[in-house]
């Protein structure tokens, strides 16, 4: 069993391991499913996915083995990681390279079967392996099953890492803290149904004008998230013009034209609620592009729906969008949200009643978003849930 050179240097391999973003000591549920199947299907007492990290080995998934990290030199995988093929050690005690390993001398491991797992660039990042307490052979059917499970583990390891990274990037694009301008405060929350989702929200302030966007790209996952990120950037690019008084319908139409090639290529569309609030006067200008999910709860308790008749972005190439106006006063509260929240209310046909009750009953803006988060946690969301609230001071909205 010679150790093979690999085209990737150890430094390259370590960078690839670091890029996985896995946390040592935390079990990986999706990999656990695979190692459980390996243990049952191959009739072995132990299975694991092993990551070699500098001079240490740790296990994002183990079955029948301790998950505690061990020295890299005390592993079979230190040899496996440099091989281009599957390594079979039919009797570990008969091979000098392995006979003195602690897992052989004290752990009772007498059989090892392992394969290197690689990232999309072909760099070895981990191993998939099974162990037995007695020497044994592997027949063709068992080897085929093992190879299939190892390939599955490789795809899962890379895919889960990419999704984790995408989730972190998407979260970093959301506003990091509430924003206050004059007597108005805005904050939001986004809870993707998957690791990443097609919902996005944004808010910024330009010359005492609060800009707010909430969009929902048809579909879920990375593709929808990429389109949402592009839409967010394009909308931000219009903030200065909107603050200067340019009609919001014109700016949204311009953004829609720019996004149309991407939406058509993805066979998708984007519902959008775009709002500009002048903090000095309380005047709100908004565009509703197929959303219809904005509630204004007045300080006196009256509930108004802010909506429009315009279609989502990406439906028809010649569509255009219209600006609407509404005047807000001190103590008014506004909530804009995506349709995932409708799955959690008792009667989606009269959704505004329970949602308005949440808005009106909250002590403050943070309490409103916390109540929505609790609702999403207690139920089982079928879609992304995103909500942005704007609360006006009960004293003087104009500050």
mmCIF file of C-alpha atoms in Angstrom:
data_model
loop_
_atom_site.group_PDB
_atom_site.id
_atom_site.type_symbol
_atom_site.label_atom_id
_atom_site.label_comp_id
_atom_site.label_asym_id
_atom_site.label_seq_id
_atom_site.Cartn_x
_atom_site.Cartn_y
_atom_site.Cartn_z
ATOM 1 C CA UNK A 1 0.000 0.000 0.000
ATOM 2 C CA UNK A 2 2.309 2.808 -1.155
ATOM 3 C CA UNK A 3 1.357 6.362 -0.321
ATOM 4 C CA UNK A 4 0.612 8.260 -3.533
ATOM 5 C CA UNK A 5 1.596 11.838 -4.230
ATOM 6 C CA UNK A 6 -1.299 14.181 -4.887
ATOM 7 C CA UNK A 7 -1.432 17.080 -7.322
ATOM 8 C CA UNK A 8 -2.565 19.343 -4.500
ATOM 9 C CA UNK A 9 0.043 20.439 -1.983
ATOM 10 C CA UNK A 10 -0.695 20.126 1.701
ATOM 11 C CA UNK A 11 -1.121 23.911 1.898
ATOM 12 C CA UNK A 12 -3.709 23.770 -0.881
ATOM 13 C CA UNK A 13 -5.435 20.886 0.822
ATOM 14 C CA UNK A 14 -5.564 22.750 4.119
ATOM 15 C CA UNK A 15 -7.065 25.812 2.432
ATOM 16 C CA UNK A 16 -9.721 23.555 0.919
ATOM 17 C CA UNK A 17 -10.459 22.085 4.360
ATOM 18 C CA UNK A 18 -10.730 25.571 5.858
ATOM 19 C CA UNK A 19 -13.175 26.560 3.128
ATOM 20 C CA UNK A 20 -15.543 23.773 4.152
ATOM 21 C CA UNK A 21 -16.686 25.929 7.038
ATOM 22 C CA UNK A 22 -17.457 22.873 9.169
ATOM 23 C CA UNK A 23 -17.184 23.268 12.933
ATOM 24 C CA UNK A 24 -15.090 20.606 14.715
ATOM 25 C CA UNK A 25 -17.112 18.817 17.355
ATOM 26 C CA UNK A 26 -20.475 19.301 15.638
ATOM 27 C CA UNK A 27 -22.136 16.295 14.052
ATOM 28 C CA UNK A 28 -23.462 16.704 10.521
ATOM 29 C CA UNK A 29 -27.009 15.227 10.364
ATOM 30 C CA UNK A 30 -27.032 14.651 6.597
ATOM 31 C CA UNK A 31 -23.693 12.834 6.708
ATOM 32 C CA UNK A 32 -24.952 10.867 9.721
ATOM 33 C CA UNK A 33 -27.639 9.410 7.484
ATOM 34 C CA UNK A 34 -24.973 8.056 5.143
ATOM 35 C CA UNK A 35 -22.717 6.613 7.823
ATOM 36 C CA UNK A 36 -25.727 4.901 9.403
ATOM 37 C CA UNK A 37 -26.561 3.281 6.067
ATOM 38 C CA UNK A 38 -22.947 2.194 5.637
ATOM 39 C CA UNK A 39 -22.939 0.541 9.042
ATOM 40 C CA UNK A 40 -26.173 -1.324 8.357
ATOM 41 C CA UNK A 41 -25.659 -2.112 4.681
ATOM 42 C CA UNK A 42 -22.109 -3.409 5.046
ATOM 43 C CA UNK A 43 -22.661 -5.138 8.383
ATOM 44 C CA UNK A 44 -19.879 -3.265 10.169
ATOM 45 C CA UNK A 45 -19.924 -1.835 13.701
ATOM 46 C CA UNK A 46 -18.221 1.469 12.834
ATOM 47 C CA UNK A 47 -18.337 4.109 10.090
ATOM 48 C CA UNK A 48 -17.110 7.684 9.849
ATOM 49 C CA UNK A 49 -16.371 10.744 7.761
ATOM 50 C CA UNK A 50 -12.952 12.067 8.768
ATOM 51 C CA UNK A 51 -11.446 15.508 8.171
ATOM 52 C CA UNK A 52 -7.669 15.912 8.466
ATOM 53 C CA UNK A 53 -7.081 19.418 9.794
ATOM 54 C CA UNK A 54 -3.407 20.346 10.232
ATOM 55 C CA UNK A 55 -2.047 17.693 12.654
ATOM 56 C CA UNK A 56 -5.469 16.621 13.902
ATOM 57 C CA UNK A 57 -8.321 14.429 12.664
ATOM 58 C CA UNK A 58 -11.934 15.189 13.575
ATOM 59 C CA UNK A 59 -15.223 13.652 12.585
ATOM 60 C CA UNK A 60 -18.278 15.499 11.215
ATOM 61 C CA UNK A 61 -20.027 12.114 11.357
ATOM 62 C CA UNK A 62 -19.339 8.907 13.279
ATOM 63 C CA UNK A 63 -21.244 5.706 14.016
ATOM 64 C CA UNK A 64 -19.928 3.344 16.703
ATOM 65 C CA UNK A 65 -16.820 5.470 17.242
ATOM 66 C CA UNK A 66 -15.935 8.311 19.574
ATOM 67 C CA UNK A 67 -16.336 11.703 17.904
ATOM 68 C CA UNK A 68 -13.426 13.156 19.896
ATOM 69 C CA UNK A 69 -10.549 14.478 17.732
ATOM 70 C CA UNK A 70 -7.373 12.381 17.499
ATOM 71 C CA UNK A 71 -3.847 12.936 16.282
ATOM 72 C CA UNK A 72 -3.594 12.740 12.502
ATOM 73 C CA UNK A 73 -0.787 10.211 12.752
ATOM 74 C CA UNK A 74 -3.100 7.855 14.670
ATOM 75 C CA UNK A 75 -5.472 7.426 11.707
ATOM 76 C CA UNK A 76 -5.720 5.215 8.650
ATOM 77 C CA UNK A 77 -7.002 8.279 6.841
ATOM 78 C CA UNK A 78 -3.590 9.934 6.923
ATOM 79 C CA UNK A 79 -2.665 7.347 4.283
ATOM 80 C CA UNK A 80 -6.019 7.222 2.503
ATOM 81 C CA UNK A 81 -6.100 10.993 1.895
ATOM 82 C CA UNK A 82 -3.103 10.770 -0.472
ATOM 83 C CA UNK A 83 -4.485 7.921 -2.566
ATOM 84 C CA UNK A 84 -6.415 8.064 -5.813
ATOM 85 C CA UNK A 85 -8.225 4.806 -5.148
ATOM 86 C CA UNK A 86 -10.140 3.088 -2.364
ATOM 87 C CA UNK A 87 -7.914 1.614 0.337
ATOM 88 C CA UNK A 88 -8.717 -1.816 1.783
ATOM 89 C CA UNK A 89 -6.849 -3.134 4.811
ATOM 90 C CA UNK A 90 -8.144 -6.675 5.303
ATOM 91 C CA UNK A 91 -6.148 -7.302 8.501
ATOM 92 C CA UNK A 92 -4.817 -4.161 10.164
ATOM 93 C CA UNK A 93 -2.676 -6.090 12.637
ATOM 94 C CA UNK A 94 -0.766 -7.702 9.773
ATOM 95 C CA UNK A 95 0.312 -4.387 8.219
ATOM 96 C CA UNK A 96 3.275 -2.746 9.982
ATOM 97 C CA UNK A 97 2.128 0.771 9.031
ATOM 98 C CA UNK A 98 -1.117 0.262 10.978
ATOM 99 C CA UNK A 99 -0.432 -2.413 13.560
ATOM 100 C CA UNK A 100 0.749 0.093 16.180
ATOM 101 C CA UNK A 101 -2.135 2.531 15.805
ATOM 102 C CA UNK A 102 -4.027 3.020 19.037
ATOM 103 C CA UNK A 103 -7.345 2.038 17.405
ATOM 104 C CA UNK A 104 -5.777 -1.292 16.423
ATOM 105 C CA UNK A 105 -3.900 -2.072 19.635
ATOM 106 C CA UNK A 106 -6.570 -0.815 22.042
ATOM 107 C CA UNK A 107 -9.658 -0.045 19.975
ATOM 108 C CA UNK A 108 -10.091 -3.469 18.431
ATOM 109 C CA UNK A 109 -10.120 -2.294 14.782
ATOM 110 C CA UNK A 110 -8.954 -5.168 12.539
ATOM 111 C CA UNK A 111 -10.458 -4.133 9.193
ATOM 112 C CA UNK A 112 -10.518 -0.795 7.346
ATOM 113 C CA UNK A 113 -12.111 0.353 4.108
ATOM 114 C CA UNK A 114 -11.744 4.023 3.121
ATOM 115 C CA UNK A 115 -12.003 6.434 0.210
ATOM 116 C CA UNK A 116 -10.886 10.040 -0.227
ATOM 117 C CA UNK A 117 -13.572 12.702 -0.567
ATOM 118 C CA UNK A 118 -12.687 15.651 -2.801
ATOM 119 C CA UNK A 119 -14.017 19.145 -3.380
ATOM 120 C CA UNK A 120 -15.134 20.303 -6.881
ATOM 121 C CA UNK A 121 -11.537 21.255 -7.734
ATOM 122 C CA UNK A 122 -10.400 17.708 -6.963
ATOM 123 C CA UNK A 123 -8.599 18.611 -3.742
ATOM 124 C CA UNK A 124 -8.802 15.912 -1.033
ATOM 125 C CA UNK A 125 -10.679 17.280 1.972
ATOM 126 C CA UNK A 126 -11.937 14.251 3.931
ATOM 127 C CA UNK A 127 -12.339 10.471 3.910
ATOM 128 C CA UNK A 128 -15.290 8.111 4.099
ATOM 129 C CA UNK A 129 -14.489 4.880 5.903
ATOM 130 C CA UNK A 130 -15.877 1.818 7.663
ATOM 131 C CA UNK A 131 -14.246 -0.430 10.275
ATOM 132 C CA UNK A 132 -14.714 -3.946 11.651
ATOM 133 C CA UNK A 133 -13.423 -5.731 14.718
ATOM 134 C CA UNK A 134 -12.332 -8.810 12.774
ATOM 135 C CA UNK A 135 -10.292 -9.286 9.588
ATOM 136 C CA UNK A 136 -12.493 -9.707 6.533
ATOM 137 C CA UNK A 137 -12.705 -9.534 2.750
ATOM 138 C CA UNK A 138 -14.947 -7.316 0.637
ATOM 139 C CA UNK A 139 -16.957 -8.803 -2.211
ATOM 140 C CA UNK A 140 -17.974 -6.962 -5.381
ATOM 141 C CA UNK A 141 -21.466 -6.090 -4.145
ATOM 142 C CA UNK A 142 -20.143 -4.676 -0.881
ATOM 143 C CA UNK A 143 -17.525 -2.637 -2.716
ATOM 144 C CA UNK A 144 -20.141 -1.247 -5.080
ATOM 145 C CA UNK A 145 -22.331 -0.235 -2.150
ATOM 146 C CA UNK A 146 -19.391 1.368 -0.383
ATOM 147 C CA UNK A 147 -18.382 3.360 -3.465
ATOM 148 C CA UNK A 148 -21.937 4.582 -3.948
ATOM 149 C CA UNK A 149 -22.183 5.709 -0.322
ATOM 150 C CA UNK A 150 -18.786 7.402 -0.510
ATOM 151 C CA UNK A 151 -19.824 9.302 -3.644
ATOM 152 C CA UNK A 152 -23.009 10.377 -1.885
ATOM 153 C CA UNK A 153 -21.011 11.556 1.137
ATOM 154 C CA UNK A 154 -18.704 13.538 -1.142
ATOM 155 C CA UNK A 155 -21.631 15.306 -2.829
ATOM 156 C CA UNK A 156 -23.305 15.954 0.504
ATOM 157 C CA UNK A 157 -20.165 17.345 2.098
ATOM 158 C CA UNK A 158 -19.564 19.800 -0.746
ATOM 159 C CA UNK A 159 -23.206 20.740 -1.273
ATOM 160 C CA UNK A 160 -23.808 21.369 2.411
ATOM 161 C CA UNK A 161 -20.678 23.490 2.606
ATOM 162 C CA UNK A 162 -21.714 25.565 -0.400
ATOM 163 C CA UNK A 163 -25.175 26.075 1.083
ATOM 164 C CA UNK A 164 -23.700 27.099 4.422
ATOM 165 C CA UNK A 165 -21.469 29.628 2.719
ATOM 166 C CA UNK A 166 -24.368 30.907 0.622
ATOM 167 C CA UNK A 167 -26.465 31.260 3.780
ATOM 168 C CA UNK A 168 -23.747 33.318 5.447
ATOM 169 C CA UNK A 169 -23.358 35.541 2.375
ATOM 170 C CA UNK A 170 -27.105 36.048 2.056
ATOM 171 C CA UNK A 171 -27.414 36.911 5.746
ATOM 172 C CA UNK A 172 -24.548 39.406 5.427
ATOM 173 C CA UNK A 173 -26.477 41.281 2.724
ATOM 174 C CA UNK A 174 -29.406 41.947 5.049
ATOM 175 C CA UNK A 175 -29.387 45.085 7.223
ATOM 176 C CA UNK A 176 -27.360 44.390 10.346
ATOM 177 C CA UNK A 177 -29.360 46.617 12.714
ATOM 178 C CA UNK A 178 -32.568 48.625 12.922
ATOM 179 C CA UNK A 179 -32.470 52.108 11.427
ATOM 180 C CA UNK A 180 -34.037 55.258 12.838
ATOM 181 C CA UNK A 181 -34.787 58.503 11.059
ATOM 182 C CA UNK A 182 -36.779 61.273 12.698
ATOM 183 C CA UNK A 183 -39.567 59.645 14.675
ATOM 184 C CA UNK A 184 -39.548 56.459 12.580
ATOM 185 C CA UNK A 185 -37.783 53.156 13.166
ATOM 186 C CA UNK A 186 -37.447 50.218 10.747
ATOM 187 C CA UNK A 187 -36.238 46.648 11.274
ATOM 188 C CA UNK A 188 -36.783 43.274 9.672
ATOM 189 C CA UNK A 189 -36.393 39.518 9.927
ATOM 190 C CA UNK A 190 -35.833 36.825 7.273
ATOM 191 C CA UNK A 191 -36.255 33.084 7.880
ATOM 192 C CA UNK A 192 -35.507 30.984 4.757
ATOM 193 C CA UNK A 193 -37.372 27.682 4.447
ATOM 194 C CA UNK A 194 -34.091 26.176 3.171
ATOM 195 C CA UNK A 195 -30.507 27.180 3.852
ATOM 196 C CA UNK A 196 -30.954 30.086 1.475
ATOM 197 C CA UNK A 197 -34.102 31.506 -0.036
ATOM 198 C CA UNK A 198 -35.552 33.910 -2.558
ATOM 199 C CA UNK A 199 -36.840 36.463 -0.049
ATOM 200 C CA UNK A 200 -34.864 39.601 0.649
ATOM 201 C CA UNK A 201 -35.409 42.881 2.408
ATOM 202 C CA UNK A 202 -33.478 46.105 2.671
ATOM 203 C CA UNK A 203 -33.735 49.551 4.183
ATOM 204 C CA UNK A 204 -31.526 52.620 3.958
ATOM 205 C CA UNK A 205 -31.807 56.357 4.659
ATOM 206 C CA UNK A 206 -31.028 59.160 2.198
ATOM 207 C CA UNK A 207 -31.605 62.800 3.157
ATOM 208 C CA UNK A 208 -34.331 62.009 5.743
ATOM 209 C CA UNK A 209 -36.021 59.567 3.342
ATOM 210 C CA UNK A 210 -36.379 55.971 4.524
ATOM 211 C CA UNK A 211 -36.155 53.513 1.614
ATOM 212 C CA UNK A 212 -37.624 50.050 2.204
ATOM 213 C CA UNK A 213 -37.679 47.039 -0.114
ATOM 214 C CA UNK A 214 -39.141 43.576 0.356
ATOM 215 C CA UNK A 215 -38.935 41.108 -2.517
ATOM 216 C CA UNK A 216 -39.831 37.470 -3.079
ATOM 217 C CA UNK A 217 -38.263 35.637 -6.014
ATOM 218 C CA UNK A 218 -40.275 32.691 -7.265
ATOM 219 C CA UNK A 219 -38.541 29.544 -6.076
ATOM 220 C CA UNK A 220 -36.112 28.730 -3.281
ATOM 221 C CA UNK A 221 -32.452 27.946 -2.914
ATOM 222 C CA UNK A 222 -29.289 29.474 -4.320
ATOM 223 C CA UNK A 223 -30.671 30.506 -7.717
ATOM 224 C CA UNK A 224 -33.492 32.540 -6.188
ATOM 225 C CA UNK A 225 -31.068 34.049 -3.671
ATOM 226 C CA UNK A 226 -28.736 35.217 -6.456
ATOM 227 C CA UNK A 227 -31.570 36.975 -8.275
ATOM 228 C CA UNK A 228 -32.708 38.536 -4.997
ATOM 229 C CA UNK A 229 -29.206 39.847 -4.323
ATOM 230 C CA UNK A 230 -29.083 41.415 -7.772
ATOM 231 C CA UNK A 231 -32.489 43.028 -7.283
ATOM 232 C CA UNK A 232 -31.453 44.464 -3.915
ATOM 233 C CA UNK A 233 -28.353 46.052 -5.441
ATOM 234 C CA UNK A 234 -30.286 47.481 -8.379
ATOM 235 C CA UNK A 235 -32.935 48.992 -6.099
ATOM 236 C CA UNK A 236 -30.297 50.574 -3.860
ATOM 237 C CA UNK A 237 -28.896 52.263 -6.930
ATOM 238 C CA UNK A 238 -32.106 54.286 -7.266
ATOM 239 C CA UNK A 239 -32.176 55.651 -3.693
ATOM 240 C CA UNK A 240 -30.635 59.032 -4.492
ATOM 241 C CA UNK A 241 -33.066 59.642 -7.360
ATOM 242 C CA UNK A 242 -36.048 58.650 -5.216
ATOM 243 C CA UNK A 243 -34.922 60.911 -2.363
ATOM 244 C CA UNK A 244 -34.670 63.747 -4.889
ATOM 245 C CA UNK A 245 -38.316 63.216 -5.806
ATOM 246 C CA UNK A 246 -38.210 60.961 -8.869
ATOM 247 C CA UNK A 247 -41.425 58.951 -9.214
ATOM 248 C CA UNK A 248 -41.024 55.545 -7.555
ATOM 249 C CA UNK A 249 -42.903 53.891 -10.405
ATOM 250 C CA UNK A 250 -40.280 55.118 -12.843
ATOM 251 C CA UNK A 251 -37.362 53.795 -10.802
ATOM 252 C CA UNK A 252 -38.990 50.392 -10.253
ATOM 253 C CA UNK A 253 -39.733 50.145 -13.990
ATOM 254 C CA UNK A 254 -36.076 50.902 -14.704
ATOM 255 C CA UNK A 255 -34.956 48.182 -12.282
ATOM 256 C CA UNK A 256 -37.426 45.729 -13.833
ATOM 257 C CA UNK A 257 -35.994 46.355 -17.294
ATOM 258 C CA UNK A 258 -32.477 45.679 -16.016
ATOM 259 C CA UNK A 259 -33.505 42.472 -14.240
ATOM 260 C CA UNK A 260 -35.632 41.111 -17.082
ATOM 261 C CA UNK A 261 -32.858 39.100 -18.843
ATOM 262 C CA UNK A 262 -31.926 37.338 -15.601
ATOM 263 C CA UNK A 263 -35.552 36.648 -14.677
ATOM 264 C CA UNK A 264 -36.311 35.280 -18.152
ATOM 265 C CA UNK A 265 -33.186 33.099 -18.138
ATOM 266 C CA UNK A 266 -34.199 31.674 -14.758
ATOM 267 C CA UNK A 267 -37.869 31.380 -15.817
ATOM 268 C CA UNK A 268 -38.728 33.262 -12.647
ATOM 269 C CA UNK A 269 -40.421 36.437 -11.491
ATOM 270 C CA UNK A 270 -40.140 38.788 -8.534
ATOM 271 C CA UNK A 271 -42.886 40.213 -6.350
ATOM 272 C CA UNK A 272 -41.795 43.466 -4.772
ATOM 273 C CA UNK A 273 -42.990 46.089 -2.325
ATOM 274 C CA UNK A 274 -40.904 49.250 -2.571
ATOM 275 C CA UNK A 275 -41.475 52.192 -0.233
ATOM 276 C CA UNK A 276 -40.062 55.653 0.392
ATOM 277 C CA UNK A 277 -41.041 57.439 3.619
ATOM 278 C CA UNK A 278 -40.263 61.128 4.055
ATOM 279 C CA UNK A 279 -39.507 61.295 7.785
ATOM 280 C CA UNK A 280 -40.119 65.054 7.862
ATOM 281 C CA UNK A 281 -43.694 64.929 6.558
ATOM 282 C CA UNK A 282 -44.789 61.308 7.097
ATOM 283 C CA UNK A 283 -45.642 61.019 3.401
ATOM 284 C CA UNK A 284 -45.212 57.486 2.026
ATOM 285 C CA UNK A 285 -44.766 56.691 -1.633
ATOM 286 C CA UNK A 286 -44.908 53.025 -2.578
ATOM 287 C CA UNK A 287 -45.039 50.566 -5.449
ATOM 288 C CA UNK A 288 -46.738 47.192 -5.088
ATOM 289 C CA UNK A 289 -45.534 44.753 -7.750
ATOM 290 C CA UNK A 290 -47.693 41.695 -7.221
ATOM 291 C CA UNK A 291 -47.184 41.633 -3.450
ATOM 292 C CA UNK A 292 -50.358 42.920 -1.808
ATOM 293 C CA UNK A 293 -48.966 42.108 1.619
ATOM 294 C CA UNK A 294 -48.558 45.412 3.442
ATOM 295 C CA UNK A 295 -50.615 46.487 6.440
ATOM 296 C CA UNK A 296 -50.914 49.927 7.950
ATOM 297 C CA UNK A 297 -52.192 49.867 11.527
ATOM 298 C CA UNK A 298 -53.178 53.351 12.587
ATOM 299 C CA UNK A 299 -52.520 54.671 16.070
ATOM 300 C CA UNK A 300 -56.265 54.670 16.658
ATOM 301 C CA UNK A 301 -56.594 50.988 15.692
ATOM 302 C CA UNK A 302 -57.862 51.272 12.107
ATOM 303 C CA UNK A 303 -56.314 48.763 9.679
ATOM 304 C CA UNK A 304 -55.548 49.637 6.054
ATOM 305 C CA UNK A 305 -54.099 47.433 3.332
ATOM 306 C CA UNK A 306 -51.493 48.996 1.073
ATOM 307 C CA UNK A 307 -51.598 47.291 -2.308
ATOM 308 C CA UNK A 308 -51.841 47.901 -6.025
ATOM 309 C CA UNK A 309 -52.796 46.231 -9.276
ATOM 310 C CA UNK A 310 -49.373 45.975 -10.917
ATOM 311 C CA UNK A 311 -47.855 42.615 -11.847
ATOM 312 C CA UNK A 312 -44.611 41.156 -10.471
ATOM 313 C CA UNK A 313 -41.344 41.969 -12.211
ATOM 314 C CA UNK A 314 -40.491 39.582 -15.042
ATOM 315 C CA UNK A 315 -44.014 38.589 -16.119
ATOM 316 C CA UNK A 316 -44.376 40.730 -19.260
ATOM 317 C CA UNK A 317 -41.490 42.659 -20.837
ATOM 318 C CA UNK A 318 -43.490 45.865 -21.430
ATOM 319 C CA UNK A 319 -45.006 46.150 -17.960
ATOM 320 C CA UNK A 320 -44.629 49.375 -16.019
ATOM 321 C CA UNK A 321 -45.334 50.222 -12.382
ATOM 322 C CA UNK A 322 -47.232 52.999 -10.655
ATOM 323 C CA UNK A 323 -46.513 55.034 -7.542
ATOM 324 C CA UNK A 324 -49.129 55.301 -4.772
ATOM 325 C CA UNK A 325 -49.215 57.641 -1.783
ATOM 326 C CA UNK A 326 -50.344 57.453 1.793
ATOM 327 C CA UNK A 327 -49.819 59.797 4.730
ATOM 328 C CA UNK A 328 -48.553 58.377 8.046
ATOM 329 C CA UNK A 329 -48.980 60.012 11.425
ATOM 330 C CA UNK A 330 -47.365 59.691 14.836
ATOM 331 C CA UNK A 331 -47.968 56.241 16.350
ATOM 332 C CA UNK A 332 -48.828 54.523 13.050
ATOM 333 C CA UNK A 333 -47.307 51.113 12.370
ATOM 334 C CA UNK A 334 -46.550 49.494 9.025
ATOM 335 C CA UNK A 335 -45.730 45.834 8.339
ATOM 336 C CA UNK A 336 -44.620 44.455 4.965
ATOM 337 C CA UNK A 337 -44.101 40.700 4.614
ATOM 338 C CA UNK A 338 -43.755 37.796 2.192
ATOM 339 C CA UNK A 339 -46.480 35.243 1.516
ATOM 340 C CA UNK A 340 -44.749 32.559 3.585
ATOM 341 C CA UNK A 341 -46.370 34.146 6.620
ATOM 342 C CA UNK A 342 -49.838 33.397 5.206
ATOM 343 C CA UNK A 343 -49.204 29.657 5.705
ATOM 344 C CA UNK A 344 -49.087 30.256 9.466
ATOM 345 C CA UNK A 345 -52.360 32.123 10.003
ATOM 346 C CA UNK A 346 -55.677 30.301 10.694
ATOM 347 C CA UNK A 347 -57.558 31.764 7.714
ATOM 348 C CA UNK A 348 -55.342 32.889 4.797
ATOM 349 C CA UNK A 349 -58.395 34.439 3.144
ATOM 350 C CA UNK A 350 -58.636 36.983 5.991
ATOM 351 C CA UNK A 351 -54.944 37.128 6.779
ATOM 352 C CA UNK A 352 -54.946 40.809 7.687
ATOM 353 C CA UNK A 353 -56.949 40.253 10.874
ATOM 354 C CA UNK A 354 -54.509 38.023 12.848
ATOM 355 C CA UNK A 355 -51.471 39.788 11.421
ATOM 356 C CA UNK A 356 -52.847 43.217 12.280
ATOM 357 C CA UNK A 357 -53.492 41.906 15.795
ATOM 358 C CA UNK A 358 -49.797 40.991 16.082
ATOM 359 C CA UNK A 359 -48.758 44.458 14.925
ATOM 360 C CA UNK A 360 -51.219 46.313 17.150
ATOM 361 C CA UNK A 361 -50.563 44.144 20.210
ATOM 362 C CA UNK A 362 -46.777 44.466 20.212
ATOM 363 C CA UNK A 363 -45.181 46.719 22.807
ATOM 364 C CA UNK A 364 -42.662 47.947 20.263
ATOM 365 C CA UNK A 365 -41.087 47.134 16.902
ATOM 366 C CA UNK A 366 -38.751 44.493 18.330
ATOM 367 C CA UNK A 367 -41.713 42.811 20.044
ATOM 368 C CA UNK A 368 -43.631 42.718 16.757
ATOM 369 C CA UNK A 369 -40.806 40.946 14.911
ATOM 370 C CA UNK A 370 -40.242 38.624 17.874
ATOM 371 C CA UNK A 371 -43.911 37.581 17.752
ATOM 372 C CA UNK A 372 -43.611 36.780 14.041
ATOM 373 C CA UNK A 373 -40.444 34.780 14.689
ATOM 374 C CA UNK A 374 -42.170 32.796 17.459
ATOM 375 C CA UNK A 375 -45.058 32.024 15.121
ATOM 376 C CA UNK A 376 -42.651 30.727 12.489
ATOM 377 C CA UNK A 377 -40.836 28.641 15.094
ATOM 378 C CA UNK A 378 -43.988 27.093 16.550
ATOM 379 C CA UNK A 379 -45.436 26.193 13.159
ATOM 380 C CA UNK A 380 -43.818 24.472 10.150
ATOM 381 C CA UNK A 381 -43.073 27.069 7.472
ATOM 382 C CA UNK A 382 -43.535 25.828 3.906
ATOM 383 C CA UNK A 383 -41.926 28.893 2.370
ATOM 384 C CA UNK A 384 -39.496 31.660 3.244
ATOM 385 C CA UNK A 385 -40.847 34.111 5.810
ATOM 386 C CA UNK A 386 -39.686 37.706 5.680
ATOM 387 C CA UNK A 387 -41.152 40.753 7.419
ATOM 388 C CA UNK A 388 -40.138 44.388 7.769
ATOM 389 C CA UNK A 389 -41.835 46.758 10.210
ATOM 390 C CA UNK A 390 -41.837 50.541 10.392
ATOM 391 C CA UNK A 391 -43.064 52.050 13.661
ATOM 392 C CA UNK A 392 -43.673 55.727 14.258
ATOM 393 C CA UNK A 393 -43.087 57.356 17.616
ATOM 394 C CA UNK A 394 -46.320 57.992 19.519
ATOM 395 C CA UNK A 395 -44.981 61.429 20.413
ATOM 396 C CA UNK A 396 -44.067 63.147 17.181
ATOM 397 C CA UNK A 397 -43.247 61.308 13.978
ATOM 398 C CA UNK A 398 -41.607 64.386 12.572
ATOM 399 C CA UNK A 399 -39.095 64.311 15.424
#
